[in-house]
PDB file of C-alpha atoms in Angstrom:
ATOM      1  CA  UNK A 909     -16.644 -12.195 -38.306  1.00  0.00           C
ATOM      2  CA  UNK A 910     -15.147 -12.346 -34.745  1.00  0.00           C
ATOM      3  CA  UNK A 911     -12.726  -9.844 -34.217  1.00  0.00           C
ATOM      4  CA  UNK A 912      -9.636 -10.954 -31.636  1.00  0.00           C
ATOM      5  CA  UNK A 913      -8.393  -8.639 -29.166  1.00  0.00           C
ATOM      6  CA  UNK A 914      -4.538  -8.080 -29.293  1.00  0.00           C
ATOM      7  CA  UNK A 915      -2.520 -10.108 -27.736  1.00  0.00           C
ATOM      8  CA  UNK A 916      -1.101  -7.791 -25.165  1.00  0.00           C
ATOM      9  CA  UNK A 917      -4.201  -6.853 -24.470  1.00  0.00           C
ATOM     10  CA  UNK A 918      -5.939 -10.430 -23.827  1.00  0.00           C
ATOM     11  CA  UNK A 919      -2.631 -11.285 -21.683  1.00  0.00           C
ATOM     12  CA  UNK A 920      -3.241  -7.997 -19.679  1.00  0.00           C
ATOM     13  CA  UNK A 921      -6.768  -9.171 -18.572  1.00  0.00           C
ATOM     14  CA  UNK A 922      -6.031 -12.524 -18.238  1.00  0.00           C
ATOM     15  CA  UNK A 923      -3.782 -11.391 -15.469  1.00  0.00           C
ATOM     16  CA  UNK A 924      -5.907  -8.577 -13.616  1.00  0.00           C
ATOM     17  CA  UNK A 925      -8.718 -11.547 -14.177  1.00  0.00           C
ATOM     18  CA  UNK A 926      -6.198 -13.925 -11.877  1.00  0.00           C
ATOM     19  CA  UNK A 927      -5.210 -10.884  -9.528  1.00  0.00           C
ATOM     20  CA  UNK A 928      -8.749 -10.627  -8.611  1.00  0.00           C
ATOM     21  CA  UNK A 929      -9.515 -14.115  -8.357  1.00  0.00           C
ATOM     22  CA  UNK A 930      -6.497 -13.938  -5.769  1.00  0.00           C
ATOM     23  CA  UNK A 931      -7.549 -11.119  -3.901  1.00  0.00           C
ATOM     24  CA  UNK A 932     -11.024 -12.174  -3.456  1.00  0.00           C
ATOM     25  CA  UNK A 933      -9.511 -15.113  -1.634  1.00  0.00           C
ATOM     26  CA  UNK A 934     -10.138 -14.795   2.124  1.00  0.00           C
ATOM     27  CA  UNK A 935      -7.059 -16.628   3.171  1.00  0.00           C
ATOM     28  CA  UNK A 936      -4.895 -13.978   1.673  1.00  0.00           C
ATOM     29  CA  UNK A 937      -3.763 -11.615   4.053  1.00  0.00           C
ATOM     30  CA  UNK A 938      -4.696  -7.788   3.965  1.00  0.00           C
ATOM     31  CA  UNK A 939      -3.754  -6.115   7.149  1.00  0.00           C
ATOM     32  CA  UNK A 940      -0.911  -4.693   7.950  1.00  0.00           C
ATOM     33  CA  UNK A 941       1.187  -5.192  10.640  1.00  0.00           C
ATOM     34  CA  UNK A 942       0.052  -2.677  13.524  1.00  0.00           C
ATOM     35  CA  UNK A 943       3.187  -1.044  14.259  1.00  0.00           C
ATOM     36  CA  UNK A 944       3.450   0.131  10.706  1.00  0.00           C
ATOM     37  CA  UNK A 945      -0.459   1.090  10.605  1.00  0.00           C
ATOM     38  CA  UNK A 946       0.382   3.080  14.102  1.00  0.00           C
ATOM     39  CA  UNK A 947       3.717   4.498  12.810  1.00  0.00           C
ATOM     40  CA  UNK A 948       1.769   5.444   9.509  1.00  0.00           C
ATOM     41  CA  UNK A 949      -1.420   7.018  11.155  1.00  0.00           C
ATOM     42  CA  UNK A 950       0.180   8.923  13.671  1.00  0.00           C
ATOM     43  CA  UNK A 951       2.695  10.462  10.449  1.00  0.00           C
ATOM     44  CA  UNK A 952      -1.007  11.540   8.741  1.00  0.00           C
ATOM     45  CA  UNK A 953      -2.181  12.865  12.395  1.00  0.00           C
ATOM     46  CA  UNK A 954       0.547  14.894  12.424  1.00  0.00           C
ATOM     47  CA  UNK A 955       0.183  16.432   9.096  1.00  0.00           C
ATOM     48  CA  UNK A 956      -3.798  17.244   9.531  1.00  0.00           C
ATOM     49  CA  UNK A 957      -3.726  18.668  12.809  1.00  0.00           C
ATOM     50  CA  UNK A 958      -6.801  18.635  15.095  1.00  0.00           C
ATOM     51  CA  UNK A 959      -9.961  18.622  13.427  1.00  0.00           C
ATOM     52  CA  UNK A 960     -10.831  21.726  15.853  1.00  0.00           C
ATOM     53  CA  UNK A 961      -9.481  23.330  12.677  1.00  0.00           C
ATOM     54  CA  UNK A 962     -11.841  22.021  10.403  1.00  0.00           C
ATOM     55  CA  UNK A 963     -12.715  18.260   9.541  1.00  0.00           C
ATOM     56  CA  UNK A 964     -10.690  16.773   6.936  1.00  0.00           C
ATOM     57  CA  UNK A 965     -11.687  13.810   4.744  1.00  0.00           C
ATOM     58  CA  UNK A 966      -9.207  10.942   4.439  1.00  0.00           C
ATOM     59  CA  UNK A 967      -9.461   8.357   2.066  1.00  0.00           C
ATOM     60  CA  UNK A 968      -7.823   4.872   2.865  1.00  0.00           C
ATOM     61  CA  UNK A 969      -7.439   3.564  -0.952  1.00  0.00           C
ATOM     62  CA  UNK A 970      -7.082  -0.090  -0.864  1.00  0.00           C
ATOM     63  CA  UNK A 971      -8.715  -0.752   3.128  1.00  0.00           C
ATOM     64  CA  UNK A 972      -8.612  -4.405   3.062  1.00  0.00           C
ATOM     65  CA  UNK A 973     -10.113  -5.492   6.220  1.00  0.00           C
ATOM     66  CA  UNK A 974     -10.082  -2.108   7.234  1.00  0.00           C
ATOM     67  CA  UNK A 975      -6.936  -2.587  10.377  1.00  0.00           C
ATOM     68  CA  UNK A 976      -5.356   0.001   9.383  1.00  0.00           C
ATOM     69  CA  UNK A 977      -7.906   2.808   9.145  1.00  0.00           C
ATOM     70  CA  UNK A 978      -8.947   1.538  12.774  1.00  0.00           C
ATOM     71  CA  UNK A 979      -5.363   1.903  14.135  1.00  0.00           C
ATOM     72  CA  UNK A 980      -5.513   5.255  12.468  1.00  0.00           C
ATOM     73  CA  UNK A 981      -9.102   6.652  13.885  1.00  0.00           C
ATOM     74  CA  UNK A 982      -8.218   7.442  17.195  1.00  0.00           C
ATOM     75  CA  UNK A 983      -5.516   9.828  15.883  1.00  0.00           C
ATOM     76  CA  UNK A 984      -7.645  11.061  13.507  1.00  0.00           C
ATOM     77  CA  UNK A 985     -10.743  11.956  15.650  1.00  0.00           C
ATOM     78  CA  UNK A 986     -13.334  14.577  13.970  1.00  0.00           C
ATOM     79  CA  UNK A 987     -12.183  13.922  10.971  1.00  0.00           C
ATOM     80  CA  UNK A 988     -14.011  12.133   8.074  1.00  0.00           C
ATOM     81  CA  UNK A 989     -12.031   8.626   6.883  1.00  0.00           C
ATOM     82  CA  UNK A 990     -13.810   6.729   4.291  1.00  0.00           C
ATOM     83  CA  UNK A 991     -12.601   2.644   3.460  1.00  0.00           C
ATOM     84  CA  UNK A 992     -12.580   2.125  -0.397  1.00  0.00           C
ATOM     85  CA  UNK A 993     -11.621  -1.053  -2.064  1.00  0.00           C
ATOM     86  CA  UNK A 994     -12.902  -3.184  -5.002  1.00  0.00           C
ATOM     87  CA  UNK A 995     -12.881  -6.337  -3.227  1.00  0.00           C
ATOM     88  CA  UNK A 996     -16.563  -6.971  -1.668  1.00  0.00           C
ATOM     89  CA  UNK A 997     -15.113  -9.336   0.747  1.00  0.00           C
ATOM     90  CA  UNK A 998     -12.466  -6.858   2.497  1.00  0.00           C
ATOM     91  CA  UNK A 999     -15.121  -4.208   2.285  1.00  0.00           C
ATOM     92  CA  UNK A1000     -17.545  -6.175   4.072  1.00  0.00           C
ATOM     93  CA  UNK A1001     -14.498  -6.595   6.802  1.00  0.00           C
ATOM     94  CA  UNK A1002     -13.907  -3.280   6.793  1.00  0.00           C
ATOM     95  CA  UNK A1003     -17.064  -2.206   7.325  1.00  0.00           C
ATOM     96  CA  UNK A1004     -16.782  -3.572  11.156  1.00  0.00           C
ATOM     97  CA  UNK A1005     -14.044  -0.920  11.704  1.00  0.00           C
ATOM     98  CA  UNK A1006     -14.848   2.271   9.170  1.00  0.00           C
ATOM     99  CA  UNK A1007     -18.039   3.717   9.675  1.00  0.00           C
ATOM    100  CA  UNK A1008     -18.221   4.638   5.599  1.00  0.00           C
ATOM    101  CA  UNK A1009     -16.346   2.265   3.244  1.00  0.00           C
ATOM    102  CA  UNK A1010     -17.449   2.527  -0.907  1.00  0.00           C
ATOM    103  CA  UNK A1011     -16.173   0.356  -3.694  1.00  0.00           C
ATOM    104  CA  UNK A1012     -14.133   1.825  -5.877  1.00  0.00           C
ATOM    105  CA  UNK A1013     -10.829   1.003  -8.231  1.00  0.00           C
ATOM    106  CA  UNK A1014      -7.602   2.764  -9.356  1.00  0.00           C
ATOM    107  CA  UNK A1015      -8.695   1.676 -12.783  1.00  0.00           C
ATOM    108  CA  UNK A1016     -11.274   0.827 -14.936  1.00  0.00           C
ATOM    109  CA  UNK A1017     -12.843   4.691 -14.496  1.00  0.00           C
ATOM    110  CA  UNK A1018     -11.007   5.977 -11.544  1.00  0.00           C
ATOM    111  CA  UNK A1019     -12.278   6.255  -7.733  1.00  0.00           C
ATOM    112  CA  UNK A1020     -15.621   7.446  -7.392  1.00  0.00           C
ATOM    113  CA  UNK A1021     -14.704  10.773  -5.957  1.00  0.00           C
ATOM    114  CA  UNK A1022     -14.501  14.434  -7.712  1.00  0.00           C
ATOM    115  CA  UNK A1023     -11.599  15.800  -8.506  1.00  0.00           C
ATOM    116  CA  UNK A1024      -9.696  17.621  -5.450  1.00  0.00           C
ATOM    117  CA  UNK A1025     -12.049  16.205  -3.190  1.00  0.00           C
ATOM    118  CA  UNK A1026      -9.862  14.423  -0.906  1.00  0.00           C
ATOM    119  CA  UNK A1027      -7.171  16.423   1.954  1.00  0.00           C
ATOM    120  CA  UNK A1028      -5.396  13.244   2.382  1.00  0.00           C
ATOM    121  CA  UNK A1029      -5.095   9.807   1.036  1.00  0.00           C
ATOM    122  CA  UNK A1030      -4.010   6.741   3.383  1.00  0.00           C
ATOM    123  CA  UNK A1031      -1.967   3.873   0.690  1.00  0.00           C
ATOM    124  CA  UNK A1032      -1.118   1.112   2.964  1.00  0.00           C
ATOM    125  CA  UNK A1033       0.724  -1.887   1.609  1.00  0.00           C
ATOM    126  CA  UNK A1034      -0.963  -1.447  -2.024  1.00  0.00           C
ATOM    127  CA  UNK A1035       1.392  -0.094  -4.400  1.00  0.00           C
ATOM    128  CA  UNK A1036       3.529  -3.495  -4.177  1.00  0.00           C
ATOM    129  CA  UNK A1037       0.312  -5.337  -5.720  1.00  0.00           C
ATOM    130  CA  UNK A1038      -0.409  -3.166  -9.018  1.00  0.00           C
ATOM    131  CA  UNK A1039      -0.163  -3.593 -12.128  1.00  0.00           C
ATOM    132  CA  UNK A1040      -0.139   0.315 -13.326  1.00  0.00           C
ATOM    133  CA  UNK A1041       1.244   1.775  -9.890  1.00  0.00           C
ATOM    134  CA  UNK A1042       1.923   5.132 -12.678  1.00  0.00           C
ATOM    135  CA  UNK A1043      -1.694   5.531 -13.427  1.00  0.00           C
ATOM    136  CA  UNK A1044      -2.601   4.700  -9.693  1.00  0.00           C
ATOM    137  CA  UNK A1045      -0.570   7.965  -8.697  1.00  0.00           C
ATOM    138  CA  UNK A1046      -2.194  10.005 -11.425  1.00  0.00           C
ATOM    139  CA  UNK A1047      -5.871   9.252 -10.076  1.00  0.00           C
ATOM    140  CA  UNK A1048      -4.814   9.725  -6.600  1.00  0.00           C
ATOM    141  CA  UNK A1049      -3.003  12.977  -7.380  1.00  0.00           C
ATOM    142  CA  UNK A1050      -6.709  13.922  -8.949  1.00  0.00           C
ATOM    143  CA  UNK A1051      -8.510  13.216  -5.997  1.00  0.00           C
ATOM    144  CA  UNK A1052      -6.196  15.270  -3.571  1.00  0.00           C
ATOM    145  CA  UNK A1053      -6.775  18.923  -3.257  1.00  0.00           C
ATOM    146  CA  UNK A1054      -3.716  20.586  -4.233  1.00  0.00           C
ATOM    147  CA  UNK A1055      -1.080  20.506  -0.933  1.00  0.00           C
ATOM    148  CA  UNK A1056      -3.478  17.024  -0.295  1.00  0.00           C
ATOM    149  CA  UNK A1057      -1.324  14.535   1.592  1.00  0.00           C
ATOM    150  CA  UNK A1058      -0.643  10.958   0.157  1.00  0.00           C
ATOM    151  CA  UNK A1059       0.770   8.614   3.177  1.00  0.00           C
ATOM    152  CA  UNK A1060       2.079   5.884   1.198  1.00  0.00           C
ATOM    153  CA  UNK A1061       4.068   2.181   2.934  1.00  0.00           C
ATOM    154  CA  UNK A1062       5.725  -0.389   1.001  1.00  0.00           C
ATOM    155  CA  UNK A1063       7.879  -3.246   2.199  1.00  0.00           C
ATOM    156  CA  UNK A1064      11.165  -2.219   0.974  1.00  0.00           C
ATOM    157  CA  UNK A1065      13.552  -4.353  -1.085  1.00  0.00           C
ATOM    158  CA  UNK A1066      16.533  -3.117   0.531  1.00  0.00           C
ATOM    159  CA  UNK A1067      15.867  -4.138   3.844  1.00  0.00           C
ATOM    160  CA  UNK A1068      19.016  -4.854   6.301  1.00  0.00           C
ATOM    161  CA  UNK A1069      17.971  -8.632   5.872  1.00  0.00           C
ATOM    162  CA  UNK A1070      17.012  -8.432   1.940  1.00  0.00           C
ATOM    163  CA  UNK A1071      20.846  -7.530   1.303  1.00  0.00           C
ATOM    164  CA  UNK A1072      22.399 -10.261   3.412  1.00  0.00           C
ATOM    165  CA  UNK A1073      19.679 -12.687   1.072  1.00  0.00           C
ATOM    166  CA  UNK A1074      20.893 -11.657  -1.856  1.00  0.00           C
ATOM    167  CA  UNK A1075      24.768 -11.692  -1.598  1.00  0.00           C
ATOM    168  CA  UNK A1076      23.892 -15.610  -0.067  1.00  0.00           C
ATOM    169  CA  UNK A1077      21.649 -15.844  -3.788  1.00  0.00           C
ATOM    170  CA  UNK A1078      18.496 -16.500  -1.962  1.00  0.00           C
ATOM    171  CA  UNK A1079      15.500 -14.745  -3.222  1.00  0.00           C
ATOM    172  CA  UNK A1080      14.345 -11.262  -0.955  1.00  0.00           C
ATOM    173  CA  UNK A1081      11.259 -11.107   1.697  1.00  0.00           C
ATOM    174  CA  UNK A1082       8.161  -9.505  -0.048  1.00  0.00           C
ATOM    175  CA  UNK A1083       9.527 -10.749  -3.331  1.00  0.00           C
ATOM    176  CA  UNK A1084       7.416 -13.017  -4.773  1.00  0.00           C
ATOM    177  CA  UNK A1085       7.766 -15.389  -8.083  1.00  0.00           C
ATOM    178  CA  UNK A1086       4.353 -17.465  -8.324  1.00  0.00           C
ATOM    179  CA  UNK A1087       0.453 -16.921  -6.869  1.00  0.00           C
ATOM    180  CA  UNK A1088       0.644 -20.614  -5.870  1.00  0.00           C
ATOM    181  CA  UNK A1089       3.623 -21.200  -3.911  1.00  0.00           C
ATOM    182  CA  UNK A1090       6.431 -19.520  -1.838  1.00  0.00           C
ATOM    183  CA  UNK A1091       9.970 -20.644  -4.119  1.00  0.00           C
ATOM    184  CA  UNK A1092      13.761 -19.543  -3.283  1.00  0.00           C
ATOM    185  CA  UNK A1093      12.887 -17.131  -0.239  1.00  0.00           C
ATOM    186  CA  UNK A1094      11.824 -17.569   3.319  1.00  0.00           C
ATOM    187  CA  UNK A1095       8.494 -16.785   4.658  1.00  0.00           C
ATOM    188  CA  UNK A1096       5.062 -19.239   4.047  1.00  0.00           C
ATOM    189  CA  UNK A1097       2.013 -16.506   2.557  1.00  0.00           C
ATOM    190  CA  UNK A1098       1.839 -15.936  -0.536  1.00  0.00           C
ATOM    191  CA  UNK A1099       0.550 -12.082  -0.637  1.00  0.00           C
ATOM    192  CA  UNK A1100       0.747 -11.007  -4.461  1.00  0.00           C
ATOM    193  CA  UNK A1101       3.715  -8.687  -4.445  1.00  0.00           C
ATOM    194  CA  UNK A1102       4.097  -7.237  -8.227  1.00  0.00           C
ATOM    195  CA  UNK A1103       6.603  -4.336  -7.241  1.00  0.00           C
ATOM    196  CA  UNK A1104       9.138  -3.333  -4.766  1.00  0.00           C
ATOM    197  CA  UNK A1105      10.801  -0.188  -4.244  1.00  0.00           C
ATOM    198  CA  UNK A1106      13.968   0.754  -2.362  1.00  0.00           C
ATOM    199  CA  UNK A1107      13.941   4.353  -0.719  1.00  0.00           C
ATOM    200  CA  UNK A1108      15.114   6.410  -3.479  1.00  0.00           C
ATOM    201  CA  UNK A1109      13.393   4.532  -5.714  1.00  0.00           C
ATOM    202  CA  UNK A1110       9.907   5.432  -3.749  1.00  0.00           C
ATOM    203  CA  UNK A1111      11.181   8.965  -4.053  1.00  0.00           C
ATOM    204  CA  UNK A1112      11.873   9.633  -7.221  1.00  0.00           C
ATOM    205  CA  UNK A1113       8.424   7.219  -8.399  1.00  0.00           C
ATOM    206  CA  UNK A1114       6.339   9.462  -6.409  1.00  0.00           C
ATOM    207  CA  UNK A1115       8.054  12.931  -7.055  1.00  0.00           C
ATOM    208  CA  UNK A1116       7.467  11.891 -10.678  1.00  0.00           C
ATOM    209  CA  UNK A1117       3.776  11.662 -10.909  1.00  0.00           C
ATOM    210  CA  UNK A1118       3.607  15.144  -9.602  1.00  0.00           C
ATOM    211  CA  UNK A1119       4.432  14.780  -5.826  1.00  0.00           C
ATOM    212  CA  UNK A1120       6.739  16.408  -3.214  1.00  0.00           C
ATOM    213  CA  UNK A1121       7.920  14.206  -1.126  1.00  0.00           C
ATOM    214  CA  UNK A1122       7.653  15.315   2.786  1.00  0.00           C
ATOM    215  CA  UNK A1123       9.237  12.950   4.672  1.00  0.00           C
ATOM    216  CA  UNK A1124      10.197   8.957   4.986  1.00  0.00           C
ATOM    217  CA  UNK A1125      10.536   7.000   8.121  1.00  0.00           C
ATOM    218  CA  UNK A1126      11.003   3.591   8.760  1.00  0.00           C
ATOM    219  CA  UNK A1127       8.731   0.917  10.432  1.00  0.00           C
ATOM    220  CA  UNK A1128       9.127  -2.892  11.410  1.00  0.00           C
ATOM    221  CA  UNK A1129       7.541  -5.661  10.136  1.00  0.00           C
ATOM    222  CA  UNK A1130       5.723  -7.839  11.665  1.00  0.00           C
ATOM    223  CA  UNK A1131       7.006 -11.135  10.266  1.00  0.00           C
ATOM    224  CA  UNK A1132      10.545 -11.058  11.040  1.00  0.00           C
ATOM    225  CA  UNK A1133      11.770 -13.760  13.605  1.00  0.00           C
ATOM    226  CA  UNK A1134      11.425 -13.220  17.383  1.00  0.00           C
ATOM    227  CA  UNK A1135      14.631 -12.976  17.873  1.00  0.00           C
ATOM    228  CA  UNK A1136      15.764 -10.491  15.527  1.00  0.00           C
ATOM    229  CA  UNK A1137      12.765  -8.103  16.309  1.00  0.00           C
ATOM    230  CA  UNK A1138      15.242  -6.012  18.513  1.00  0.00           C
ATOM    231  CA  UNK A1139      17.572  -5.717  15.242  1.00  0.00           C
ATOM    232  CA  UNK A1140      14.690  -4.429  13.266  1.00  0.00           C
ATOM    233  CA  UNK A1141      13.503  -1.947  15.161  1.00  0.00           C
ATOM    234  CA  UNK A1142      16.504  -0.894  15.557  1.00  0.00           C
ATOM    235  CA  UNK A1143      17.141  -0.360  11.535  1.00  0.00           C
ATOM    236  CA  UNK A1144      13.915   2.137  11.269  1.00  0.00           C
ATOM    237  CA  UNK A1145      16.358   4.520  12.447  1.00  0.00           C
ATOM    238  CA  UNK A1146      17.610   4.617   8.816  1.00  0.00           C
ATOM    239  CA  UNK A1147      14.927   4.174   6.515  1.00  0.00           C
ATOM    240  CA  UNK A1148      16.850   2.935   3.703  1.00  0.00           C
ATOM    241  CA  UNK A1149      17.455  -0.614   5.357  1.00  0.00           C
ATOM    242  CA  UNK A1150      14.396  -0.434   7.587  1.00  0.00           C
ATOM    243  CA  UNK A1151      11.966  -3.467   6.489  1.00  0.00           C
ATOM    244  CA  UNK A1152       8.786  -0.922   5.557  1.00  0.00           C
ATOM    245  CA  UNK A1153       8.852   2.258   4.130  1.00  0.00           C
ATOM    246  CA  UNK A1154       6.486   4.882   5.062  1.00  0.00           C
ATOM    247  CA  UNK A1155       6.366   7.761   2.868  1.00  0.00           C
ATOM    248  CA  UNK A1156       4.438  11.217   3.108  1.00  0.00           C
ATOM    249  CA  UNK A1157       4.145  13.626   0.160  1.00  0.00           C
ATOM    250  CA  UNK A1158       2.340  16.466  -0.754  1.00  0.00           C
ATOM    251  CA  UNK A1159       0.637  17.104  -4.594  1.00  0.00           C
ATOM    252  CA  UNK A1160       1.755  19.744  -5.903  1.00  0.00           C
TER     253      UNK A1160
END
């Protein structure tokens, strides 16, 4: 007799089976913009010091093509940073910038690290594409040393632009409704955004799976319109309306 898994359950695969299927893709974009990656990297910099005090390893979960751990190295020089990601594609990408990249997943038995391993984790533009983003903080938080940084960017959903969308009804940047096709917001990539996260949202998420939060800055993104570039620069000067997020916590 064949036994049938639960529904839930045969749902839930079903969808990490199409996530992956997406992800593999190599049309969908995985880099970040650069002046978040440089804004980002030069946050963790800051917070390891000079490796004259002792290397430190650095783990960029989620690498994708590996931009933003290259914007990062130069910053980060003596210091050990090591790509991981579960796509084979963006790892073989990465590889061209990251001199050690593994495969490894949030899920599905947990990074391929021991715990407390890690002095700081880089989390660039992946939260927004989980399923789990609670169990993705737990297995990062077990990876960390204790006092272990965790530099962590979203796009946020309270942009300066995202409110002037919604009181007009139209549907936010970085929101997404379908894999297939963009509906209801501007913008033409579809990138696979599952969650978004206004500032004190971020916060209290992170502080909640065991995390003091350090600081959060804002950064630009890349695809707003020429002409409003000026405007949204200007915003990461309050990083509640700021288009990206960039967060830096601490486990405790």
């Amino acid at each position: 007799m064949t036994t049938k898994a639960p529904a839930a359950a045969r749902t839930t695969g079903a969808v990490r089976r199409g996530l992956r299927d997406f992800y593999e893709d190599p049309a969908v974009p995985v880099a970040s913009g650069g002046a978040r990656s440089l804004r980002q990297a030069r946050m963790l910099a800051a917070a390891l010091g000079p490796a004259t005090a002792g290397a430190k390893t650095v783990l960029d979960v989620g690498c994708g093509d590996g931009s933003a751990a290259a914007t990062a190295a130069p910053l980060l020089a003596g210091h050990r940073l090591v790509g991981v990601d579960w796509s084979q594609d963006a790892l073989r990408r990465a590889h061209a910038h990251v001199p050690y990249v593994i495969r490894g997943e949030l899920s599905d038995g947990g990074l391929p690290f021991a715990t407390g391993s890690a002095d700081a984790v880089l989390f660039s533009e992946v939260i927004e594409h989980l399923v789990d983003p609670d169990s993705a903080l737990d297995e990062i938080r077990r990876v960390l040393r204790p006092g272990g940084h965790l530099m962590l960017s979203t796009p946020n959903l309270a942009a300066w632009y995202n409110r002037a969308l919604l009181l007009a009804g139209v549907q936010p940047v970085f929101s997404e409704v379908s894999l297939r096709a963009i509906h209801g917001r501007p913008g033409k990539e579809v990138v696979g955004h599952l969650r978004l996260y206004t500032a004190r949202a971020l916060r209290e998420f992170v502080s909640a799976s065991g995390f003091e939060v350090a600081g959060l800055k804002g950064a630009p993104f890349h695809g707003v319109p020429r002409p409003l570039r000026p405007l949204d620069r200007l915003a990461c000067a309050v990083p509640s309306a700021s288009s990206i997020l960039l967060l830096h916590a601490r486990r405790t």
